[in-house]
């Protein structure tokens, strides 16, 4: 399969600019205004305002004089009203692209079949219901974003609601373009659930008489970078101060789009192996610097296992705090022409891999050689918080290992304890043999004393002079 050039398609970008929410709202209001004027003209009514006559102002009709006497409605205690409101505005499923029109091709089949998930009309009942209901809407629900524009538009939500959101889901659907009539497919080896190769939806583009790259192109890694860029602090006009008539910006740091974000799941859809070139340098700048060391857990599904996929996984690890958990899972969905299809996962064939990031940096004096950027710029980044609960006893637990709670299944809230090796970041069961091979390296089979804690334990950390020998193995 041919490798696609990475690009931002100009036609798509122009459509996004045209459909920008504020611009769309202005066009809708203009159309509504023209329709109202047309209705008034058709009925012989002038749409221009007329001055009120004196007798019209004197005969004022008040709300109390026109109120119809009726039996009062039964009173419901405020606590019960709030419980009803919370239940009505809490969706049992994640809300896809809030504040945006959802594209049908970005939805799963079960998501298309759902009716209204929440009673949003409660917010239009009165000011009290609007105030309390808005709080329930943004704090009781989880959200899935399928485009960078939908995530960027989320800045319309007031900050005091956004700052309580701790986890979010990105659904990144690769888009493909070509200026030739060719068929491109994803191999059936992409997932065990596929019985045959799946044709890709390729958007036809004309051949232009320019020096722009032609042929097979994709919007994949650039789309990932656009998603991450949307998490950066949005513009806040209230932070612009006036000083003697001139605008002066407040120099205190602006909060990010989701200031309290701790867990991020990214579903890569239609990211086949050997289909993409290497990620752009912008991805490193965003993941390892501007958003670096901010998350406790990152879940990646559908990331290709080729060289480009491994590089992207390494870059996205920069989002995690020290001792953060990185989970890599097989694809969970695939995009077809009319929507997205879920991919069932067998417990054996789709078993995910997990890794603890930069776990050695929290051990005094051991800034170990990680495969991720060091993130040391004179700022103290706290490690990921420890999981609640008491882990089980294990004879291999020492300063070299760390306990973490990992999901039993990807879509389950149930978690189990697992022991990880701090030096490699991998589960201890996977590296036990390699980690303990230096325990009895001396001539008299004396146990190796740990260079960190000064104790004898399985997988003792060797002194610096033996680390080169360890790396050779």
GROMACS .gro file of C-alpha atoms in nm:
model
  473
    1UNK     CA    1   0.000   0.000   0.000
    2UNK     CA    2   0.130   0.346  -0.092
    3UNK     CA    3   0.216   0.592   0.184
    4UNK     CA    4   0.002   0.907   0.196
    5UNK     CA    5   0.147   1.256   0.217
    6UNK     CA    6   0.043   1.431   0.536
    7UNK     CA    7  -0.153   1.751   0.466
    8UNK     CA    8  -0.430   1.990   0.570
    9UNK     CA    9  -0.667   1.986   0.275
   10UNK     CA   10  -0.731   2.340   0.150
   11UNK     CA   11  -1.091   2.268   0.047
   12UNK     CA   12  -1.177   2.127   0.390
   13UNK     CA   13  -1.006   2.417   0.566
   14UNK     CA   14  -1.201   2.669   0.354
   15UNK     CA   15  -1.528   2.492   0.442
   16UNK     CA   16  -1.438   2.500   0.812
   17UNK     CA   17  -1.370   2.872   0.792
   18UNK     CA   18  -1.701   2.931   0.612
   19UNK     CA   19  -1.894   2.729   0.872
   20UNK     CA   20  -1.732   2.894   1.173
   21UNK     CA   21  -2.005   2.909   1.444
   22UNK     CA   22  -2.023   3.287   1.483
   23UNK     CA   23  -2.029   3.341   1.109
   24UNK     CA   24  -2.299   3.075   1.072
   25UNK     CA   25  -2.508   3.238   1.346
   26UNK     CA   26  -2.488   3.577   1.172
   27UNK     CA   27  -2.598   3.426   0.841
   28UNK     CA   28  -2.888   3.248   1.012
   29UNK     CA   29  -3.004   3.570   1.179
   30UNK     CA   30  -2.978   3.758   0.849
   31UNK     CA   31  -3.188   3.494   0.672
   32UNK     CA   32  -3.446   3.502   0.953
   33UNK     CA   33  -3.464   3.880   0.934
   34UNK     CA   34  -3.520   3.871   0.558
   35UNK     CA   35  -3.795   3.609   0.594
   36UNK     CA   36  -3.973   3.819   0.857
   37UNK     CA   37  -3.956   4.127   0.634
   38UNK     CA   38  -4.095   3.927   0.343
   39UNK     CA   39  -4.389   3.804   0.554
   40UNK     CA   40  -4.467   4.158   0.666
   41UNK     CA   41  -4.461   4.290   0.309
   42UNK     CA   42  -4.684   4.009   0.186
   43UNK     CA   43  -4.942   4.104   0.447
   44UNK     CA   44  -4.923   4.477   0.379
   45UNK     CA   45  -4.745   4.560   0.706
   46UNK     CA   46  -4.451   4.795   0.710
   47UNK     CA   47  -4.143   4.650   0.877
   48UNK     CA   48  -4.012   4.994   0.970
   49UNK     CA   49  -4.083   5.113   1.324
   50UNK     CA   50  -4.357   5.370   1.384
   51UNK     CA   51  -4.371   5.628   1.665
   52UNK     CA   52  -4.623   5.540   1.934
   53UNK     CA   53  -4.924   5.767   1.961
   54UNK     CA   54  -5.030   5.929   2.289
   55UNK     CA   55  -5.342   5.721   2.340
   56UNK     CA   56  -5.148   5.398   2.290
   57UNK     CA   57  -4.911   5.493   2.568
   58UNK     CA   58  -5.190   5.582   2.810
   59UNK     CA   59  -5.384   5.260   2.772
   60UNK     CA   60  -5.106   5.037   2.902
   61UNK     CA   61  -5.190   4.673   2.973
   62UNK     CA   62  -5.001   4.527   3.268
   63UNK     CA   63  -4.924   4.165   3.347
   64UNK     CA   64  -5.135   4.173   3.663
   65UNK     CA   65  -5.443   4.311   3.483
   66UNK     CA   66  -5.426   4.047   3.210
   67UNK     CA   67  -5.348   3.751   3.438
   68UNK     CA   68  -5.606   3.476   3.422
   69UNK     CA   69  -5.711   3.342   3.755
   70UNK     CA   70  -5.645   2.970   3.780
   71UNK     CA   71  -5.569   2.709   4.038
   72UNK     CA   72  -5.204   2.710   4.150
   73UNK     CA   73  -4.985   2.419   4.042
   74UNK     CA   74  -4.888   2.166   4.311
   75UNK     CA   75  -4.565   2.258   4.487
   76UNK     CA   76  -4.262   2.026   4.460
   77UNK     CA   77  -3.978   2.065   4.711
   78UNK     CA   78  -3.665   2.223   4.566
   79UNK     CA   79  -3.452   1.916   4.647
   80UNK     CA   80  -3.680   1.694   4.439
   81UNK     CA   81  -3.685   1.947   4.155
   82UNK     CA   82  -3.305   1.945   4.146
   83UNK     CA   83  -3.294   1.564   4.145
   84UNK     CA   84  -3.539   1.554   3.854
   85UNK     CA   85  -3.337   1.819   3.673
   86UNK     CA   86  -3.012   1.630   3.729
   87UNK     CA   87  -3.165   1.306   3.602
   88UNK     CA   88  -3.316   1.477   3.296
   89UNK     CA   89  -2.989   1.643   3.193
   90UNK     CA   90  -2.760   1.342   3.252
   91UNK     CA   91  -2.702   1.122   2.950
   92UNK     CA   92  -2.636   0.748   2.993
   93UNK     CA   93  -2.395   0.770   2.698
   94UNK     CA   94  -2.122   1.020   2.605
   95UNK     CA   95  -2.242   1.331   2.425
   96UNK     CA   96  -2.081   1.359   2.080
   97UNK     CA   97  -1.962   1.703   1.965
   98UNK     CA   98  -2.155   1.929   2.204
   99UNK     CA   99  -2.243   2.276   2.068
  100UNK     CA  100  -2.185   2.152   1.711
  101UNK     CA  101  -2.382   1.984   1.438
  102UNK     CA  102  -2.273   1.621   1.435
  103UNK     CA  103  -2.174   1.466   1.102
  104UNK     CA  104  -2.349   1.129   1.047
  105UNK     CA  105  -2.029   0.975   0.910
  106UNK     CA  106  -1.862   1.040   1.247
  107UNK     CA  107  -2.117   0.839   1.446
  108UNK     CA  108  -2.139   0.474   1.539
  109UNK     CA  109  -2.449   0.283   1.432
  110UNK     CA  110  -2.578   0.269   1.788
  111UNK     CA  111  -2.520   0.643   1.828
  112UNK     CA  112  -2.731   0.718   1.521
  113UNK     CA  113  -3.017   0.507   1.653
  114UNK     CA  114  -3.037   0.692   1.983
  115UNK     CA  115  -3.316   0.941   2.043
  116UNK     CA  116  -3.270   1.256   2.249
  117UNK     CA  117  -3.044   1.157   2.538
  118UNK     CA  118  -3.123   1.456   2.759
  119UNK     CA  119  -3.423   1.685   2.815
  120UNK     CA  120  -3.242   1.999   2.703
  121UNK     CA  121  -3.568   2.199   2.694
  122UNK     CA  122  -3.560   2.220   3.073
  123UNK     CA  123  -3.302   2.497   3.032
  124UNK     CA  124  -3.561   2.720   2.858
  125UNK     CA  125  -3.818   2.691   3.138
  126UNK     CA  126  -3.694   2.969   3.367
  127UNK     CA  127  -3.376   3.138   3.485
  128UNK     CA  128  -3.343   2.913   3.789
  129UNK     CA  129  -3.371   2.594   3.583
  130UNK     CA  130  -3.131   2.736   3.327
  131UNK     CA  131  -2.869   2.816   3.592
  132UNK     CA  132  -2.895   2.483   3.777
  133UNK     CA  133  -2.950   2.274   3.464
  134UNK     CA  134  -2.646   2.416   3.285
  135UNK     CA  135  -2.431   2.309   3.577
  136UNK     CA  136  -2.572   1.954   3.562
  137UNK     CA  137  -2.529   1.941   3.184
  138UNK     CA  138  -2.156   2.014   3.186
  139UNK     CA  139  -2.061   1.834   3.509
  140UNK     CA  140  -2.269   1.513   3.491
  141UNK     CA  141  -2.186   1.407   3.136
  142UNK     CA  142  -1.887   1.280   2.942
  143UNK     CA  143  -1.800   1.407   2.595
  144UNK     CA  144  -1.660   1.274   2.268
  145UNK     CA  145  -1.509   1.511   2.012
  146UNK     CA  146  -1.477   1.400   1.649
  147UNK     CA  147  -1.313   1.711   1.500
  148UNK     CA  148  -1.073   1.982   1.616
  149UNK     CA  149  -1.340   2.243   1.536
  150UNK     CA  150  -1.588   2.081   1.776
  151UNK     CA  151  -1.326   2.085   2.051
  152UNK     CA  152  -1.233   2.445   1.974
  153UNK     CA  153  -1.599   2.552   1.991
  154UNK     CA  154  -1.617   2.405   2.341
  155UNK     CA  155  -1.449   2.727   2.455
  156UNK     CA  156  -1.801   2.880   2.434
  157UNK     CA  157  -1.877   2.696   2.760
  158UNK     CA  158  -1.795   2.920   3.059
  159UNK     CA  159  -1.468   2.840   3.233
  160UNK     CA  160  -1.629   2.762   3.569
  161UNK     CA  161  -1.799   2.463   3.401
  162UNK     CA  162  -1.502   2.353   3.189
  163UNK     CA  163  -1.262   2.351   3.482
  164UNK     CA  164  -1.443   2.055   3.641
  165UNK     CA  165  -1.404   1.818   3.343
  166UNK     CA  166  -1.139   1.555   3.420
  167UNK     CA  167  -1.159   1.311   3.128
  168UNK     CA  168  -1.244   1.343   2.760
  169UNK     CA  169  -1.241   1.129   2.445
  170UNK     CA  170  -1.101   1.225   2.103
  171UNK     CA  171  -1.222   1.028   1.799
  172UNK     CA  172  -0.968   1.104   1.526
  173UNK     CA  173  -1.092   0.977   1.190
  174UNK     CA  174  -0.823   0.987   0.922
  175UNK     CA  175  -0.932   1.162   0.602
  176UNK     CA  176  -0.783   1.072   0.266
  177UNK     CA  177  -0.760   1.264  -0.062
  178UNK     CA  178  -0.644   1.176  -0.413
  179UNK     CA  179  -0.640   1.344  -0.752
  180UNK     CA  180  -0.647   1.013  -0.938
  181UNK     CA  181  -0.909   0.740  -0.964
  182UNK     CA  182  -0.756   0.476  -0.739
  183UNK     CA  183  -0.886   0.239  -0.476
  184UNK     CA  184  -0.712   0.236  -0.139
  185UNK     CA  185  -0.788  -0.026   0.125
  186UNK     CA  186  -0.710  -0.110   0.484
  187UNK     CA  187  -0.567  -0.459   0.517
  188UNK     CA  188  -0.772  -0.726   0.691
  189UNK     CA  189  -0.474  -0.764   0.926
  190UNK     CA  190  -0.574  -0.428   1.074
  191UNK     CA  191  -0.803  -0.611   1.319
  192UNK     CA  192  -0.895  -0.977   1.383
  193UNK     CA  193  -1.264  -0.892   1.337
  194UNK     CA  194  -1.212  -0.795   0.971
  195UNK     CA  195  -1.279  -1.074   0.719
  196UNK     CA  196  -1.152  -0.881   0.417
  197UNK     CA  197  -0.977  -0.559   0.323
  198UNK     CA  198  -1.194  -0.250   0.374
  199UNK     CA  199  -1.202   0.019   0.099
  200UNK     CA  200  -1.120   0.366   0.227
  201UNK     CA  201  -1.340   0.668   0.167
  202UNK     CA  202  -1.116   0.888  -0.048
  203UNK     CA  203  -1.220   1.245  -0.131
  204UNK     CA  204  -1.156   1.329  -0.495
  205UNK     CA  205  -0.957   1.644  -0.560
  206UNK     CA  206  -0.874   1.809  -0.894
  207UNK     CA  207  -0.522   1.828  -1.026
  208UNK     CA  208  -0.400   2.181  -0.974
  209UNK     CA  209  -0.137   2.357  -1.178
  210UNK     CA  210   0.070   2.442  -0.871
  211UNK     CA  211   0.377   2.313  -0.692
  212UNK     CA  212   0.163   2.161  -0.416
  213UNK     CA  213   0.208   1.791  -0.350
  214UNK     CA  214  -0.020   1.573  -0.554
  215UNK     CA  215  -0.134   1.215  -0.535
  216UNK     CA  216  -0.252   1.025  -0.230
  217UNK     CA  217  -0.274   1.252   0.075
  218UNK     CA  218  -0.401   1.212   0.431
  219UNK     CA  219  -0.512   1.431   0.719
  220UNK     CA  220  -0.406   1.218   1.012
  221UNK     CA  221  -0.111   1.335   1.222
  222UNK     CA  222  -0.187   1.699   1.140
  223UNK     CA  223  -0.539   1.635   1.267
  224UNK     CA  224  -0.393   1.498   1.592
  225UNK     CA  225  -0.184   1.814   1.624
  226UNK     CA  226  -0.494   2.028   1.564
  227UNK     CA  227  -0.680   1.840   1.839
  228UNK     CA  228  -0.398   1.905   2.086
  229UNK     CA  229  -0.370   2.268   1.978
  230UNK     CA  230  -0.740   2.311   2.059
  231UNK     CA  231  -0.657   2.224   2.423
  232UNK     CA  232  -0.437   2.532   2.454
  233UNK     CA  233  -0.575   2.838   2.638
  234UNK     CA  234  -0.855   3.005   2.438
  235UNK     CA  235  -0.874   3.382   2.406
  236UNK     CA  236  -1.043   3.553   2.699
  237UNK     CA  237  -1.152   3.914   2.626
  238UNK     CA  238  -1.205   3.977   2.998
  239UNK     CA  239  -0.828   3.946   3.048
  240UNK     CA  240  -0.763   4.254   2.832
  241UNK     CA  241  -0.725   4.559   3.057
  242UNK     CA  242  -0.763   4.925   2.968
  243UNK     CA  243  -0.477   5.155   3.066
  244UNK     CA  244  -0.522   5.520   2.970
  245UNK     CA  245  -0.742   5.420   2.680
  246UNK     CA  246  -0.496   5.161   2.548
  247UNK     CA  247  -0.550   4.784   2.564
  248UNK     CA  248  -0.306   4.602   2.790
  249UNK     CA  249  -0.319   4.224   2.828
  250UNK     CA  250  -0.309   4.064   3.172
  251UNK     CA  251   0.024   3.879   3.192
  252UNK     CA  252  -0.093   3.603   3.426
  253UNK     CA  253  -0.111   3.263   3.251
  254UNK     CA  254  -0.443   3.183   3.086
  255UNK     CA  255  -0.615   2.856   3.183
  256UNK     CA  256  -0.619   2.581   2.923
  257UNK     CA  257  -0.941   2.474   2.757
  258UNK     CA  258  -0.982   2.195   3.014
  259UNK     CA  259  -0.768   2.299   3.313
  260UNK     CA  260  -0.848   1.994   3.530
  261UNK     CA  261  -0.805   1.730   3.256
  262UNK     CA  262  -0.645   1.414   3.398
  263UNK     CA  263  -0.739   1.134   3.160
  264UNK     CA  264  -0.741   1.143   2.780
  265UNK     CA  265  -0.854   0.869   2.544
  266UNK     CA  266  -0.773   0.897   2.174
  267UNK     CA  267  -0.941   0.659   1.928
  268UNK     CA  268  -0.748   0.650   1.600
  269UNK     CA  269  -0.986   0.541   1.323
  270UNK     CA  270  -0.862   0.411   0.985
  271UNK     CA  271  -0.496   0.452   1.075
  272UNK     CA  272  -0.361   0.153   0.884
  273UNK     CA  273  -0.003   0.034   0.895
  274UNK     CA  274   0.248   0.179   0.648
  275UNK     CA  275  -0.007   0.436   0.529
  276UNK     CA  276   0.131   0.748   0.700
  277UNK     CA  277   0.458   0.934   0.694
  278UNK     CA  278   0.635   1.047   1.009
  279UNK     CA  279   0.449   1.292   1.236
  280UNK     CA  280   0.522   1.665   1.205
  281UNK     CA  281   0.756   1.843   1.446
  282UNK     CA  282   0.459   2.042   1.577
  283UNK     CA  283   0.337   1.729   1.755
  284UNK     CA  284   0.646   1.721   1.979
  285UNK     CA  285   0.612   2.091   2.058
  286UNK     CA  286   0.249   2.042   2.167
  287UNK     CA  287   0.269   1.707   2.347
  288UNK     CA  288   0.606   1.741   2.520
  289UNK     CA  289   0.622   2.115   2.586
  290UNK     CA  290   0.301   2.318   2.575
  291UNK     CA  291   0.088   2.034   2.716
  292UNK     CA  292   0.368   1.824   2.867
  293UNK     CA  293   0.345   1.661   3.211
  294UNK     CA  294  -0.024   1.743   3.264
  295UNK     CA  295  -0.214   1.412   3.250
  296UNK     CA  296  -0.231   1.105   3.473
  297UNK     CA  297  -0.347   0.855   3.210
  298UNK     CA  298  -0.353   0.838   2.829
  299UNK     CA  299  -0.536   0.563   2.638
  300UNK     CA  300  -0.457   0.512   2.270
  301UNK     CA  301  -0.661   0.279   2.047
  302UNK     CA  302  -0.599   0.202   1.681
  303UNK     CA  303  -0.249   0.345   1.665
  304UNK     CA  304  -0.051   0.164   1.392
  305UNK     CA  305   0.238  -0.052   1.507
  306UNK     CA  306   0.474   0.069   1.235
  307UNK     CA  307   0.755   0.322   1.277
  308UNK     CA  308   0.531   0.629   1.250
  309UNK     CA  309   0.285   0.487   1.505
  310UNK     CA  310   0.564   0.412   1.752
  311UNK     CA  311   0.697   0.765   1.716
  312UNK     CA  312   0.352   0.913   1.778
  313UNK     CA  313   0.310   0.693   2.086
  314UNK     CA  314   0.642   0.819   2.219
  315UNK     CA  315   0.545   1.181   2.156
  316UNK     CA  316   0.205   1.141   2.323
  317UNK     CA  317   0.378   0.992   2.628
  318UNK     CA  318   0.508   1.344   2.685
  319UNK     CA  319   0.155   1.444   2.789
  320UNK     CA  320   0.188   1.228   3.101
  321UNK     CA  321   0.321   1.324   3.438
  322UNK     CA  322   0.601   1.119   3.592
  323UNK     CA  323   0.460   0.775   3.684
  324UNK     CA  324   0.166   0.833   3.449
  325UNK     CA  325   0.000   0.535   3.278
  326UNK     CA  326   0.007   0.489   2.899
  327UNK     CA  327  -0.227   0.226   2.751
  328UNK     CA  328  -0.204   0.110   2.389
  329UNK     CA  329  -0.500  -0.090   2.257
  330UNK     CA  330  -0.598  -0.247   1.925
  331UNK     CA  331  -0.846  -0.058   1.700
  332UNK     CA  332  -1.197  -0.041   1.841
  333UNK     CA  333  -1.372   0.102   1.534
  334UNK     CA  334  -1.338   0.150   1.161
  335UNK     CA  335  -1.489   0.421   0.942
  336UNK     CA  336  -1.704   0.314   0.648
  337UNK     CA  337  -1.879   0.526   0.386
  338UNK     CA  338  -2.197   0.590   0.587
  339UNK     CA  339  -2.070   0.575   0.942
  340UNK     CA  340  -1.842   0.402   1.189
  341UNK     CA  341  -1.853   0.035   1.273
  342UNK     CA  342  -1.746  -0.103   1.610
  343UNK     CA  343  -1.481  -0.374   1.615
  344UNK     CA  344  -1.528  -0.649   1.871
  345UNK     CA  345  -1.221  -0.737   2.070
  346UNK     CA  346  -1.128  -1.086   2.178
  347UNK     CA  347  -0.968  -1.100   2.521
  348UNK     CA  348  -0.657  -1.269   2.379
  349UNK     CA  349  -0.612  -1.117   2.033
  350UNK     CA  350  -0.693  -0.761   2.143
  351UNK     CA  351  -0.514  -0.757   2.478
  352UNK     CA  352  -0.381  -0.408   2.542
  353UNK     CA  353  -0.031  -0.315   2.649
  354UNK     CA  354   0.042  -0.073   2.932
  355UNK     CA  355   0.346   0.123   3.040
  356UNK     CA  356   0.440   0.358   3.324
  357UNK     CA  357   0.616   0.671   3.199
  358UNK     CA  358   0.932   0.816   3.361
  359UNK     CA  359   0.888   0.620   3.684
  360UNK     CA  360   1.260   0.636   3.767
  361UNK     CA  361   1.271   1.016   3.789
  362UNK     CA  362   1.094   1.015   4.126
  363UNK     CA  363   1.378   0.808   4.276
  364UNK     CA  364   1.642   1.039   4.422
  365UNK     CA  365   1.962   1.054   4.219
  366UNK     CA  366   1.832   0.836   3.933
  367UNK     CA  367   1.737   1.051   3.637
  368UNK     CA  368   1.740   0.745   3.422
  369UNK     CA  369   1.770   0.729   3.044
  370UNK     CA  370   1.406   0.735   2.929
  371UNK     CA  371   1.291   0.724   2.570
  372UNK     CA  372   1.078   1.036   2.631
  373UNK     CA  373   1.179   1.399   2.663
  374UNK     CA  374   1.312   1.486   3.009
  375UNK     CA  375   1.084   1.789   3.064
  376UNK     CA  376   1.328   1.971   3.288
  377UNK     CA  377   1.295   2.347   3.246
  378UNK     CA  378   1.335   2.464   3.603
  379UNK     CA  379   0.969   2.393   3.685
  380UNK     CA  380   0.867   2.134   3.942
  381UNK     CA  381   0.616   1.894   3.784
  382UNK     CA  382   0.452   1.672   4.048
  383UNK     CA  383   0.417   1.302   3.962
  384UNK     CA  384   0.084   1.135   3.899
  385UNK     CA  385  -0.105   1.072   4.225
  386UNK     CA  386  -0.098   0.724   4.373
  387UNK     CA  387  -0.401   0.504   4.319
  388UNK     CA  388  -0.641   0.463   4.606
  389UNK     CA  389  -0.650   0.136   4.797
  390UNK     CA  390  -0.399  -0.114   4.926
  391UNK     CA  391  -0.217  -0.330   4.666
  392UNK     CA  392  -0.168  -0.702   4.732
  393UNK     CA  393   0.155  -0.842   4.877
  394UNK     CA  394   0.425  -0.931   4.627
  395UNK     CA  395   0.779  -1.043   4.702
  396UNK     CA  396   0.907  -0.841   4.404
  397UNK     CA  397   0.780  -0.509   4.533
  398UNK     CA  398   1.074  -0.278   4.611
  399UNK     CA  399   1.210   0.063   4.520
  400UNK     CA  400   1.249  -0.073   4.166
  401UNK     CA  401   0.878  -0.144   4.118
  402UNK     CA  402   0.557   0.053   4.137
  403UNK     CA  403   0.194  -0.051   4.174
  404UNK     CA  404  -0.067   0.090   3.935
  405UNK     CA  405  -0.436   0.021   3.881
  406UNK     CA  406  -0.510  -0.076   3.520
  407UNK     CA  407  -0.849  -0.135   3.354
  408UNK     CA  408  -0.976  -0.492   3.345
  409UNK     CA  409  -1.137  -0.407   3.011
  410UNK     CA  410  -1.103  -0.092   2.808
  411UNK     CA  411  -1.467   0.019   2.841
  412UNK     CA  412  -1.503  -0.088   3.202
  413UNK     CA  413  -1.461   0.112   3.522
  414UNK     CA  414  -1.335  -0.200   3.701
  415UNK     CA  415  -0.963  -0.196   3.772
  416UNK     CA  416  -0.701  -0.434   3.906
  417UNK     CA  417  -0.358  -0.390   4.060
  418UNK     CA  418  -0.052  -0.456   3.844
  419UNK     CA  419   0.317  -0.431   3.932
  420UNK     CA  420   0.542  -0.234   3.695
  421UNK     CA  421   0.918  -0.206   3.658
  422UNK     CA  422   1.029   0.153   3.709
  423UNK     CA  423   1.334   0.128   3.484
  424UNK     CA  424   1.161  -0.001   3.170
  425UNK     CA  425   0.807   0.109   3.256
  426UNK     CA  426   0.672  -0.232   3.153
  427UNK     CA  427   0.473  -0.480   3.363
  428UNK     CA  428   0.700  -0.675   3.596
  429UNK     CA  429   0.581  -1.010   3.463
  430UNK     CA  430   0.715  -0.913   3.118
  431UNK     CA  431   1.062  -0.808   3.236
  432UNK     CA  432   1.122  -1.019   3.547
  433UNK     CA  433   1.380  -1.243   3.384
  434UNK     CA  434   1.581  -0.952   3.239
  435UNK     CA  435   1.547  -0.741   3.554
  436UNK     CA  436   1.683  -1.009   3.786
  437UNK     CA  437   1.969  -1.141   3.571
  438UNK     CA  438   2.226  -0.922   3.752
  439UNK     CA  439   2.116  -1.018   4.103
  440UNK     CA  440   2.397  -1.276   4.138
  441UNK     CA  441   2.665  -1.141   3.908
  442UNK     CA  442   2.954  -1.170   4.156
  443UNK     CA  443   3.208  -1.453   4.164
  444UNK     CA  444   3.084  -1.583   4.499
  445UNK     CA  445   2.719  -1.556   4.398
  446UNK     CA  446   2.671  -1.276   4.644
  447UNK     CA  447   2.343  -1.093   4.609
  448UNK     CA  448   2.366  -0.754   4.445
  449UNK     CA  449   2.297  -0.462   4.678
  450UNK     CA  450   2.059  -0.203   4.534
  451UNK     CA  451   2.241   0.118   4.445
  452UNK     CA  452   1.932   0.321   4.536
  453UNK     CA  453   1.802   0.187   4.867
  454UNK     CA  454   2.107  -0.010   4.987
  455UNK     CA  455   1.903  -0.327   5.034
  456UNK     CA  456   1.906  -0.668   4.871
  457UNK     CA  457   1.590  -0.738   4.673
  458UNK     CA  458   1.494  -0.895   4.338
  459UNK     CA  459   1.590  -0.670   4.048
  460UNK     CA  460   1.825  -0.455   4.256
  461UNK     CA  461   1.928  -0.138   4.072
  462UNK     CA  462   2.294  -0.187   3.972
  463UNK     CA  463   2.563   0.083   4.014
  464UNK     CA  464   2.640   0.310   3.722
  465UNK     CA  465   2.939   0.105   3.606
  466UNK     CA  466   2.715  -0.197   3.554
  467UNK     CA  467   2.440  -0.013   3.368
  468UNK     CA  468   2.629  -0.040   3.037
  469UNK     CA  469   2.650  -0.415   3.089
  470UNK     CA  470   2.276  -0.421   3.161
  471UNK     CA  471   2.203  -0.227   2.840
  472UNK     CA  472   2.416  -0.473   2.637
  473UNK     CA  473   2.191  -0.754   2.748
   0.00000   0.00000   0.00000
